[in-house]
């Protein structure tokens, strides 16, 4: 691909335009990859089934809000891509994931979570306002989900869909990931039921699967799990 673009630049006066588009596409892919890597912790907190349900709810609510935002901003088009789902996950990351450590950048202590926020800003800023509308819609969709508006937070995908996906779709699309998840399945039993019951007594409104996800995320440390739940409450 690079050689093709270089040949176009050499032979065509419009080569600079192609080069700019290629660099912009590469930067968007880079920042999207950074976000996808960092936001994987949200699935660990939610659990796979709840996370899948969240993506469906966030997608529907976010797309509806995007359409409304286009009318308000008088835009004919918006940027293509998973902006809605990414920024719905960014909000959940902000709300649920506690700070782990600080790093010093030019003598200033910066929390580790700022890498996600910087990547999100770099993904949207070059394409304002067409990328800003779905990004804001995604954040608002995440807020709507967390606020449990109309019971959206308690909604789950039908169980039969999970059975079909695990039996027929997952082996075709992710054979390596499926084998890895099977090898790692016993690790889920490391969460002690006593710890879950203890923390559930302290946070009666928290869902049990959410508590289990937080415990897994913090290495089954009940003190860090309680701190994380307090930060997200």
Short mmCIF file of C-alpha atoms in Angstrom, two decimals:
data_model
loop_
_atom_site.label_atom_id
_atom_site.label_comp_id
_atom_site.label_asym_id
_atom_site.label_seq_id
_atom_site.Cartn_x
_atom_site.Cartn_y
_atom_site.Cartn_z
CA UNK A 1 0.00 0.00 0.00
CA UNK A 2 2.80 2.43 0.87
CA UNK A 3 4.56 1.72 -2.43
CA UNK A 4 1.36 2.31 -4.38
CA UNK A 5 0.79 5.66 -2.68
CA UNK A 6 4.39 6.70 -3.23
CA UNK A 7 4.07 5.94 -6.95
CA UNK A 8 0.89 7.98 -7.12
CA UNK A 9 2.62 10.89 -5.39
CA UNK A 10 5.45 10.80 -7.89
CA UNK A 11 3.26 10.50 -10.99
CA UNK A 12 0.27 12.64 -10.14
CA UNK A 13 -0.05 16.20 -8.96
CA UNK A 14 -2.86 15.11 -6.67
CA UNK A 15 -0.58 12.72 -4.82
CA UNK A 16 -0.35 15.00 -1.80
CA UNK A 17 -4.10 14.68 -1.33
CA UNK A 18 -3.89 10.88 -1.38
CA UNK A 19 -0.99 10.98 1.07
CA UNK A 20 -2.95 13.17 3.47
CA UNK A 21 -5.95 10.86 3.34
CA UNK A 22 -3.78 7.81 3.95
CA UNK A 23 -2.09 9.42 6.96
CA UNK A 24 -5.45 10.50 8.40
CA UNK A 25 -6.84 6.98 7.99
CA UNK A 26 -3.75 5.49 9.64
CA UNK A 27 -4.04 7.86 12.62
CA UNK A 28 -7.71 7.01 13.11
CA UNK A 29 -6.89 3.31 13.05
CA UNK A 30 -4.12 3.83 15.59
CA UNK A 31 -6.26 5.75 18.10
CA UNK A 32 -9.15 3.33 17.62
CA UNK A 33 -6.80 0.42 18.37
CA UNK A 34 -5.57 2.18 21.52
CA UNK A 35 -9.15 2.70 22.69
CA UNK A 36 -10.19 -0.89 21.96
CA UNK A 37 -7.19 -2.19 23.88
CA UNK A 38 -7.73 0.05 26.91
CA UNK A 39 -11.51 -0.35 27.02
CA UNK A 40 -11.35 -4.16 27.23
CA UNK A 41 -11.41 -3.71 30.99
CA UNK A 42 -15.06 -2.58 30.74
CA UNK A 43 -16.03 -6.04 29.51
CA UNK A 44 -14.15 -7.60 32.42
CA UNK A 45 -16.13 -5.45 34.86
CA UNK A 46 -19.49 -6.12 33.21
CA UNK A 47 -19.05 -9.75 32.21
CA UNK A 48 -19.40 -10.85 28.59
CA UNK A 49 -23.18 -11.25 28.51
CA UNK A 50 -23.97 -7.99 30.22
CA UNK A 51 -21.41 -6.22 28.05
CA UNK A 52 -23.04 -7.58 24.89
CA UNK A 53 -26.42 -6.36 26.15
CA UNK A 54 -24.89 -2.97 26.92
CA UNK A 55 -23.55 -2.68 23.37
CA UNK A 56 -27.02 -3.33 21.94
CA UNK A 57 -28.67 -0.80 24.26
CA UNK A 58 -25.91 1.76 23.75
CA UNK A 59 -26.05 1.31 19.98
CA UNK A 60 -29.81 1.80 19.74
CA UNK A 61 -29.91 4.77 22.14
CA UNK A 62 -26.78 6.30 20.64
CA UNK A 63 -27.97 6.08 17.05
CA UNK A 64 -31.28 7.65 18.04
CA UNK A 65 -29.44 10.50 19.75
CA UNK A 66 -27.15 10.85 16.73
CA UNK A 67 -30.14 11.37 14.45
CA UNK A 68 -31.50 13.99 16.84
CA UNK A 69 -28.09 15.66 17.00
CA UNK A 70 -27.91 15.84 13.21
CA UNK A 71 -31.20 17.70 13.16
CA UNK A 72 -30.11 20.12 15.87
CA UNK A 73 -26.69 20.75 14.29
CA UNK A 74 -28.17 20.83 10.78
CA UNK A 75 -25.73 18.26 9.48
CA UNK A 76 -26.41 16.17 6.39
CA UNK A 77 -23.86 13.49 7.28
CA UNK A 78 -21.86 12.30 10.27
CA UNK A 79 -18.56 10.47 10.43
CA UNK A 80 -18.74 6.75 9.77
CA UNK A 81 -17.35 4.34 12.31
CA UNK A 82 -18.12 2.96 15.77
CA UNK A 83 -17.99 6.36 17.49
CA UNK A 84 -21.22 5.76 19.40
CA UNK A 85 -20.15 2.46 20.92
CA UNK A 86 -16.59 3.58 21.59
CA UNK A 87 -17.65 6.68 23.50
CA UNK A 88 -20.39 4.85 25.36
CA UNK A 89 -17.61 2.54 26.58
CA UNK A 90 -15.38 5.53 27.35
CA UNK A 91 -18.06 6.86 29.71
CA UNK A 92 -18.34 3.46 31.43
CA UNK A 93 -14.55 3.40 31.72
CA UNK A 94 -14.63 6.80 33.39
CA UNK A 95 -17.46 5.81 35.73
CA UNK A 96 -16.39 2.28 36.72
CA UNK A 97 -12.63 1.87 36.45
CA UNK A 98 -10.64 3.29 39.39
CA UNK A 99 -7.28 5.01 39.07
CA UNK A 100 -4.40 2.55 39.35
CA UNK A 101 -1.30 4.73 39.31
CA UNK A 102 0.17 8.06 38.23
CA UNK A 103 2.92 8.70 35.73
CA UNK A 104 5.05 11.81 35.49
CA UNK A 105 5.03 13.68 32.19
CA UNK A 106 7.39 16.67 32.16
CA UNK A 107 7.23 16.78 35.95
CA UNK A 108 3.43 16.66 36.11
CA UNK A 109 1.68 13.67 37.72
CA UNK A 110 -0.83 12.30 35.19
CA UNK A 111 -3.27 9.48 36.04
CA UNK A 112 -3.09 6.35 33.91
CA UNK A 113 -6.69 6.78 32.71
CA UNK A 114 -5.76 9.92 30.77
CA UNK A 115 -4.34 7.78 27.95
CA UNK A 116 -7.90 6.79 27.06
CA UNK A 117 -9.18 10.35 27.14
CA UNK A 118 -6.30 11.66 25.02
CA UNK A 119 -6.81 8.90 22.44
CA UNK A 120 -10.54 9.65 22.33
CA UNK A 121 -9.91 13.38 21.85
CA UNK A 122 -7.36 12.74 19.09
CA UNK A 123 -9.83 10.45 17.34
CA UNK A 124 -12.60 13.06 17.26
CA UNK A 125 -10.83 16.43 17.06
CA UNK A 126 -9.65 16.23 13.41
CA UNK A 127 -13.18 15.43 12.19
CA UNK A 128 -15.29 17.96 14.03
CA UNK A 129 -18.21 18.47 13.86
CA UNK A 130 -19.18 15.33 11.91
CA UNK A 131 -17.43 13.06 14.43
CA UNK A 132 -18.45 15.14 17.44
CA UNK A 133 -22.16 14.38 17.11
CA UNK A 134 -21.91 10.56 17.35
CA UNK A 135 -19.21 10.87 20.03
CA UNK A 136 -21.41 13.04 22.24
CA UNK A 137 -24.36 10.75 21.49
CA UNK A 138 -22.28 7.79 22.68
CA UNK A 139 -21.36 9.52 25.94
CA UNK A 140 -25.00 10.42 26.58
CA UNK A 141 -26.03 6.84 25.75
CA UNK A 142 -23.56 5.63 28.37
CA UNK A 143 -25.04 8.05 30.90
CA UNK A 144 -28.57 6.88 30.08
CA UNK A 145 -27.51 3.27 30.62
CA UNK A 146 -25.80 4.01 33.94
CA UNK A 147 -28.85 5.95 35.14
CA UNK A 148 -31.02 2.88 34.34
CA UNK A 149 -33.54 4.96 32.39
CA UNK A 150 -36.61 2.83 31.60
CA UNK A 151 -34.86 -0.20 33.08
CA UNK A 152 -32.28 -0.34 30.25
CA UNK A 153 -29.51 -1.32 32.65
CA UNK A 154 -31.36 -4.48 33.69
CA UNK A 155 -32.20 -5.59 30.14
CA UNK A 156 -30.33 -8.62 28.83
CA UNK A 157 -30.15 -10.36 25.48
CA UNK A 158 -32.19 -13.56 25.28
CA UNK A 159 -30.27 -16.57 26.55
CA UNK A 160 -30.93 -18.56 23.39
CA UNK A 161 -28.91 -16.00 21.43
CA UNK A 162 -25.92 -16.73 23.64
CA UNK A 163 -26.29 -20.46 23.10
CA UNK A 164 -26.46 -20.02 19.32
CA UNK A 165 -23.48 -17.66 19.30
CA UNK A 166 -21.28 -19.90 21.45
CA UNK A 167 -22.17 -23.07 19.55
CA UNK A 168 -22.23 -21.94 15.93
CA UNK A 169 -20.75 -18.45 15.48
CA UNK A 170 -17.84 -18.24 17.93
CA UNK A 171 -16.02 -21.38 16.63
CA UNK A 172 -16.14 -19.96 13.09
CA UNK A 173 -15.04 -16.42 13.87
CA UNK A 174 -12.77 -16.82 16.89
CA UNK A 175 -11.41 -20.36 17.12
CA UNK A 176 -8.22 -19.27 18.90
CA UNK A 177 -10.04 -16.97 21.33
CA UNK A 178 -12.59 -19.69 22.09
CA UNK A 179 -9.88 -22.21 22.93
CA UNK A 180 -8.11 -19.64 25.08
CA UNK A 181 -11.30 -18.78 26.99
CA UNK A 182 -11.91 -22.47 27.66
CA UNK A 183 -8.41 -22.85 29.09
CA UNK A 184 -8.91 -19.80 31.28
CA UNK A 185 -12.43 -20.71 32.41
CA UNK A 186 -11.36 -22.23 35.78
CA UNK A 187 -9.88 -18.84 36.78
CA UNK A 188 -13.41 -17.46 37.15
CA UNK A 189 -13.84 -19.67 40.23
CA UNK A 190 -11.06 -17.76 42.02
CA UNK A 191 -13.60 -15.20 43.26
CA UNK A 192 -14.59 -16.33 46.73
CA UNK A 193 -18.37 -16.33 47.33
CA UNK A 194 -17.73 -15.03 50.84
CA UNK A 195 -16.09 -11.90 49.44
CA UNK A 196 -18.97 -11.37 47.05
CA UNK A 197 -21.51 -11.75 49.87
CA UNK A 198 -19.57 -9.36 52.10
CA UNK A 199 -19.34 -6.65 49.46
CA UNK A 200 -22.96 -7.23 48.39
CA UNK A 201 -24.00 -6.50 51.97
CA UNK A 202 -22.15 -3.18 51.78
CA UNK A 203 -23.60 -2.31 48.37
CA UNK A 204 -27.15 -3.74 48.27
CA UNK A 205 -28.00 -1.90 45.05
CA UNK A 206 -25.03 -3.33 43.13
CA UNK A 207 -25.62 -6.34 40.91
CA UNK A 208 -23.85 -9.52 41.97
CA UNK A 209 -22.24 -10.04 38.55
CA UNK A 210 -20.94 -6.47 38.66
CA UNK A 211 -19.29 -7.13 42.04
CA UNK A 212 -17.71 -10.31 40.66
CA UNK A 213 -16.40 -8.40 37.65
CA UNK A 214 -14.86 -5.71 39.85
CA UNK A 215 -13.20 -8.33 42.07
CA UNK A 216 -11.68 -10.01 39.02
CA UNK A 217 -10.45 -6.68 37.71
CA UNK A 218 -8.62 -5.80 40.96
CA UNK A 219 -7.17 -9.27 41.54
CA UNK A 220 -9.73 -10.33 44.17
CA UNK A 221 -8.61 -7.59 46.54
CA UNK A 222 -11.77 -6.67 48.53
CA UNK A 223 -10.36 -3.32 49.65
CA UNK A 224 -9.68 -2.19 46.08
CA UNK A 225 -13.05 -3.59 44.99
CA UNK A 226 -14.85 -1.54 47.64
CA UNK A 227 -12.90 1.56 46.58
CA UNK A 228 -13.84 0.97 42.96
CA UNK A 229 -17.52 0.55 43.81
CA UNK A 230 -17.44 3.72 45.91
CA UNK A 231 -15.86 5.63 43.02
CA UNK A 232 -18.52 4.41 40.61
CA UNK A 233 -21.50 4.97 42.91
#
